[in-house]
mmCIF file of C-alpha atoms in Angstrom:
data_model
loop_
_atom_site.group_PDB
_atom_site.id
_atom_site.type_symbol
_atom_site.label_atom_id
_atom_site.label_comp_id
_atom_site.label_asym_id
_atom_site.label_seq_id
_atom_site.Cartn_x
_atom_site.Cartn_y
_atom_site.Cartn_z
ATOM 1 C CA UNK A 1 39.311 -4.805 7.916
ATOM 2 C CA UNK A 2 40.874 -5.847 4.479
ATOM 3 C CA UNK A 3 44.015 -5.420 5.656
ATOM 4 C CA UNK A 4 43.713 -7.525 8.456
ATOM 5 C CA UNK A 5 41.945 -10.422 5.939
ATOM 6 C CA UNK A 6 44.980 -9.656 4.005
ATOM 7 C CA UNK A 7 47.552 -10.395 6.918
ATOM 8 C CA UNK A 8 45.801 -13.130 8.079
ATOM 9 C CA UNK A 9 45.721 -14.616 4.727
ATOM 10 C CA UNK A 10 49.471 -14.754 4.121
ATOM 11 C CA UNK A 11 49.729 -16.506 8.060
ATOM 12 C CA UNK A 12 47.562 -18.909 6.247
ATOM 13 C CA UNK A 13 50.028 -18.987 3.663
ATOM 14 C CA UNK A 14 52.644 -20.231 5.423
ATOM 15 C CA UNK A 15 50.412 -22.673 7.415
ATOM 16 C CA UNK A 16 49.824 -24.157 4.162
ATOM 17 C CA UNK A 17 53.172 -24.608 3.271
ATOM 18 C CA UNK A 18 54.358 -25.733 6.593
ATOM 19 C CA UNK A 19 51.329 -28.593 6.026
ATOM 20 C CA UNK A 20 52.559 -29.526 2.697
ATOM 21 C CA UNK A 21 56.442 -29.901 4.036
ATOM 22 C CA UNK A 22 55.037 -32.322 7.171
ATOM 23 C CA UNK A 23 52.769 -34.017 4.517
ATOM 24 C CA UNK A 24 55.801 -35.624 2.947
ATOM 25 C CA UNK A 25 54.262 -35.205 -0.751
ATOM 26 C CA UNK A 26 50.764 -35.686 0.849
ATOM 27 C CA UNK A 27 51.586 -39.588 1.624
ATOM 28 C CA UNK A 28 50.724 -37.728 5.596
ATOM 29 C CA UNK A 29 46.767 -37.559 6.089
ATOM 30 C CA UNK A 30 46.279 -35.044 8.763
ATOM 31 C CA UNK A 31 48.840 -33.091 7.257
ATOM 32 C CA UNK A 32 47.472 -33.015 3.402
ATOM 33 C CA UNK A 33 44.133 -32.176 5.078
ATOM 34 C CA UNK A 34 45.594 -29.047 7.023
ATOM 35 C CA UNK A 35 47.201 -27.775 3.479
ATOM 36 C CA UNK A 36 44.174 -27.971 1.838
ATOM 37 C CA UNK A 37 42.235 -26.015 4.545
ATOM 38 C CA UNK A 38 44.885 -23.692 4.961
ATOM 39 C CA UNK A 39 45.418 -23.097 1.317
ATOM 40 C CA UNK A 40 41.334 -22.405 0.752
ATOM 41 C CA UNK A 41 41.939 -20.069 4.384
ATOM 42 C CA UNK A 42 44.231 -18.275 2.452
ATOM 43 C CA UNK A 43 42.411 -17.873 -1.170
ATOM 44 C CA UNK A 44 39.297 -16.997 0.467
ATOM 45 C CA UNK A 45 40.592 -14.279 2.998
ATOM 46 C CA UNK A 46 43.001 -12.881 -0.027
ATOM 47 C CA UNK A 47 39.674 -12.502 -2.144
ATOM 48 C CA UNK A 48 38.054 -10.592 0.502
ATOM 49 C CA UNK A 49 40.998 -8.034 0.774
ATOM 50 C CA UNK A 50 41.264 -7.769 -2.741
ATOM 51 C CA UNK A 51 37.637 -6.340 -2.843
ATOM 52 C CA UNK A 52 39.080 -2.846 -1.375
ATOM 53 C CA UNK A 53 42.599 -2.951 -2.012
ATOM 54 C CA UNK A 54 44.418 -3.184 -5.318
ATOM 55 C CA UNK A 55 44.916 -6.526 -6.249
ATOM 56 C CA UNK A 56 48.521 -5.525 -7.390
ATOM 57 C CA UNK A 57 49.789 -4.629 -3.602
ATOM 58 C CA UNK A 58 47.290 -7.225 -2.136
ATOM 59 C CA UNK A 59 49.253 -10.156 -4.351
ATOM 60 C CA UNK A 60 52.592 -8.876 -3.462
ATOM 61 C CA UNK A 61 52.428 -8.478 0.110
ATOM 62 C CA UNK A 62 50.360 -12.166 0.650
ATOM 63 C CA UNK A 63 53.481 -13.599 -1.640
ATOM 64 C CA UNK A 64 55.532 -11.175 0.650
ATOM 65 C CA UNK A 65 54.247 -12.568 3.925
ATOM 66 C CA UNK A 66 53.663 -16.491 2.786
ATOM 67 C CA UNK A 67 58.010 -16.352 1.016
ATOM 68 C CA UNK A 68 59.414 -14.725 4.201
ATOM 69 C CA UNK A 69 57.274 -16.698 6.792
ATOM 70 C CA UNK A 70 57.994 -19.452 5.109
ATOM 71 C CA UNK A 71 61.716 -19.401 4.725
ATOM 72 C CA UNK A 72 61.673 -18.366 8.588
ATOM 73 C CA UNK A 73 59.869 -21.414 9.723
ATOM 74 C CA UNK A 74 62.295 -23.079 7.363
ATOM 75 C CA UNK A 75 65.302 -22.000 9.245
ATOM 76 C CA UNK A 76 63.907 -22.156 12.580
ATOM 77 C CA UNK A 77 61.868 -25.684 12.522
ATOM 78 C CA UNK A 78 63.856 -27.369 9.613
ATOM 79 C CA UNK A 79 67.325 -26.776 10.317
ATOM 80 C CA UNK A 80 67.857 -24.748 6.889
ATOM 81 C CA UNK A 81 70.935 -22.329 6.171
ATOM 82 C CA UNK A 82 70.800 -19.278 8.341
ATOM 83 C CA UNK A 83 73.150 -17.540 6.504
ATOM 84 C CA UNK A 84 73.846 -13.759 6.501
ATOM 85 C CA UNK A 85 72.759 -13.114 3.078
ATOM 86 C CA UNK A 86 69.766 -15.428 3.133
ATOM 87 C CA UNK A 87 68.613 -13.277 6.451
ATOM 88 C CA UNK A 88 69.506 -9.987 4.910
ATOM 89 C CA UNK A 89 67.445 -10.457 1.753
ATOM 90 C CA UNK A 90 64.496 -12.224 3.682
ATOM 91 C CA UNK A 91 64.639 -8.909 5.158
ATOM 92 C CA UNK A 92 64.381 -6.912 2.067
ATOM 93 C CA UNK A 93 60.907 -8.951 1.496
ATOM 94 C CA UNK A 94 60.035 -7.699 4.754
ATOM 95 C CA UNK A 95 60.979 -4.064 4.252
ATOM 96 C CA UNK A 96 59.174 -4.286 0.815
ATOM 97 C CA UNK A 97 55.912 -5.210 2.302
ATOM 98 C CA UNK A 98 55.994 -2.776 5.033
ATOM 99 C CA UNK A 99 56.931 -0.024 1.957
ATOM 100 C CA UNK A 100 53.573 -1.094 0.142
ATOM 101 C CA UNK A 101 51.418 -1.122 3.313
ATOM 102 C CA UNK A 102 52.708 2.772 3.926
ATOM 103 C CA UNK A 103 51.864 4.081 0.085
ATOM 104 C CA UNK A 104 48.679 2.592 -0.094
#
Protein backbone atom coordinates (compact mmCIF):
# COMPACT_ATOMS: atom_id res chain seq x y z
CA UNK A 1 0.00 0.00 0.00
CA UNK A 2 2.93 2.33 0.69
CA UNK A 3 3.99 2.16 -2.96
CA UNK A 4 0.48 3.08 -4.10
CA UNK A 5 0.47 6.07 -1.73
CA UNK A 6 3.87 7.10 -3.06
CA UNK A 7 2.85 6.96 -6.72
CA UNK A 8 -0.36 8.90 -6.04
CA UNK A 9 1.69 11.43 -4.04
CA UNK A 10 3.97 11.87 -7.05
CA UNK A 11 1.05 12.47 -9.38
CA UNK A 12 -0.48 14.90 -6.88
CA UNK A 13 2.85 16.74 -6.96
CA UNK A 14 2.48 17.08 -10.73
CA UNK A 15 -1.07 18.37 -10.20
CA UNK A 16 0.28 20.95 -7.76
CA UNK A 17 2.91 22.15 -10.20
CA UNK A 18 0.36 22.33 -13.02
CA UNK A 19 -2.00 24.31 -10.78
CA UNK A 20 0.86 26.62 -9.80
CA UNK A 21 1.52 27.35 -13.47
CA UNK A 22 -2.16 27.99 -14.13
CA UNK A 23 -2.46 30.28 -11.08
CA UNK A 24 -0.18 32.84 -12.79
CA UNK A 25 1.77 33.67 -9.64
CA UNK A 26 -1.19 32.88 -7.35
CA UNK A 27 -3.24 35.63 -8.97
CA UNK A 28 -6.07 33.27 -10.02
CA UNK A 29 -8.11 31.90 -7.13
CA UNK A 30 -9.17 28.42 -8.26
CA UNK A 31 -5.78 27.26 -9.53
CA UNK A 32 -4.20 28.70 -6.37
CA UNK A 33 -6.57 26.73 -4.15
CA UNK A 34 -6.01 23.66 -6.31
CA UNK A 35 -2.24 24.03 -5.88
CA UNK A 36 -2.58 24.08 -2.09
CA UNK A 37 -4.91 21.07 -2.10
CA UNK A 38 -2.68 19.02 -4.41
CA UNK A 39 0.35 19.96 -2.32
CA UNK A 40 -1.37 18.90 0.90
CA UNK A 41 -2.48 15.59 -0.62
CA UNK A 42 1.00 14.97 -1.98
CA UNK A 43 2.75 15.61 1.35
CA UNK A 44 0.19 13.62 3.31
CA UNK A 45 0.51 10.56 1.07
CA UNK A 46 4.29 10.89 1.10
CA UNK A 47 4.20 10.92 4.90
CA UNK A 48 2.14 7.73 4.88
CA UNK A 49 4.55 6.00 2.52
CA UNK A 50 7.66 6.83 4.57
CA UNK A 51 6.17 4.99 7.54
CA UNK A 52 7.05 1.78 5.66
CA UNK A 53 9.51 2.67 2.89
CA UNK A 54 13.02 4.00 3.42
CA UNK A 55 12.80 7.79 3.47
CA UNK A 56 15.60 8.28 0.93
CA UNK A 57 14.03 5.91 -1.56
CA UNK A 58 10.54 7.33 -1.08
CA UNK A 59 11.72 10.91 -1.43
CA UNK A 60 13.78 10.17 -4.52
CA UNK A 61 10.86 8.43 -6.21
CA UNK A 62 8.41 11.16 -5.18
CA UNK A 63 10.62 13.93 -6.55
CA UNK A 64 11.38 11.88 -9.66
CA UNK A 65 7.71 11.39 -10.46
CA UNK A 66 7.07 15.07 -9.78
CA UNK A 67 10.00 16.23 -11.89
CA UNK A 68 9.49 13.91 -14.84
CA UNK A 69 5.74 14.41 -14.79
CA UNK A 70 6.07 18.19 -14.67
CA UNK A 71 8.45 18.23 -17.62
CA UNK A 72 6.13 15.96 -19.62
CA UNK A 73 3.10 18.12 -18.79
CA UNK A 74 5.07 21.18 -19.88
CA UNK A 75 5.94 19.52 -23.17
CA UNK A 76 2.38 18.37 -23.82
CA UNK A 77 0.35 21.39 -22.70
CA UNK A 78 2.65 24.42 -22.55
CA UNK A 79 4.67 24.08 -25.76
CA UNK A 80 7.94 23.51 -23.93
CA UNK A 81 10.87 22.18 -25.90
CA UNK A 82 10.72 18.54 -26.97
CA UNK A 83 14.43 18.26 -27.79
CA UNK A 84 15.83 14.74 -27.96
CA UNK A 85 18.26 15.46 -25.14
CA UNK A 86 15.42 16.53 -22.81
CA UNK A 87 13.49 13.36 -23.61
CA UNK A 88 16.65 11.29 -23.09
CA UNK A 89 17.33 12.89 -19.72
CA UNK A 90 13.71 12.51 -18.55
CA UNK A 91 13.84 8.85 -19.54
CA UNK A 92 16.92 8.59 -17.29
CA UNK A 93 14.83 9.83 -14.35
CA UNK A 94 12.07 7.34 -15.16
CA UNK A 95 14.57 4.48 -15.46
CA UNK A 96 16.09 5.51 -12.12
CA UNK A 97 12.66 5.48 -10.46
CA UNK A 98 12.02 1.98 -11.78
CA UNK A 99 15.47 0.88 -10.61
CA UNK A 100 14.86 2.16 -7.09
CA UNK A 101 11.59 0.26 -6.98
CA UNK A 102 13.32 -2.92 -8.12
CA UNK A 103 16.03 -2.76 -5.46
CA UNK A 104 13.71 -1.75 -2.61
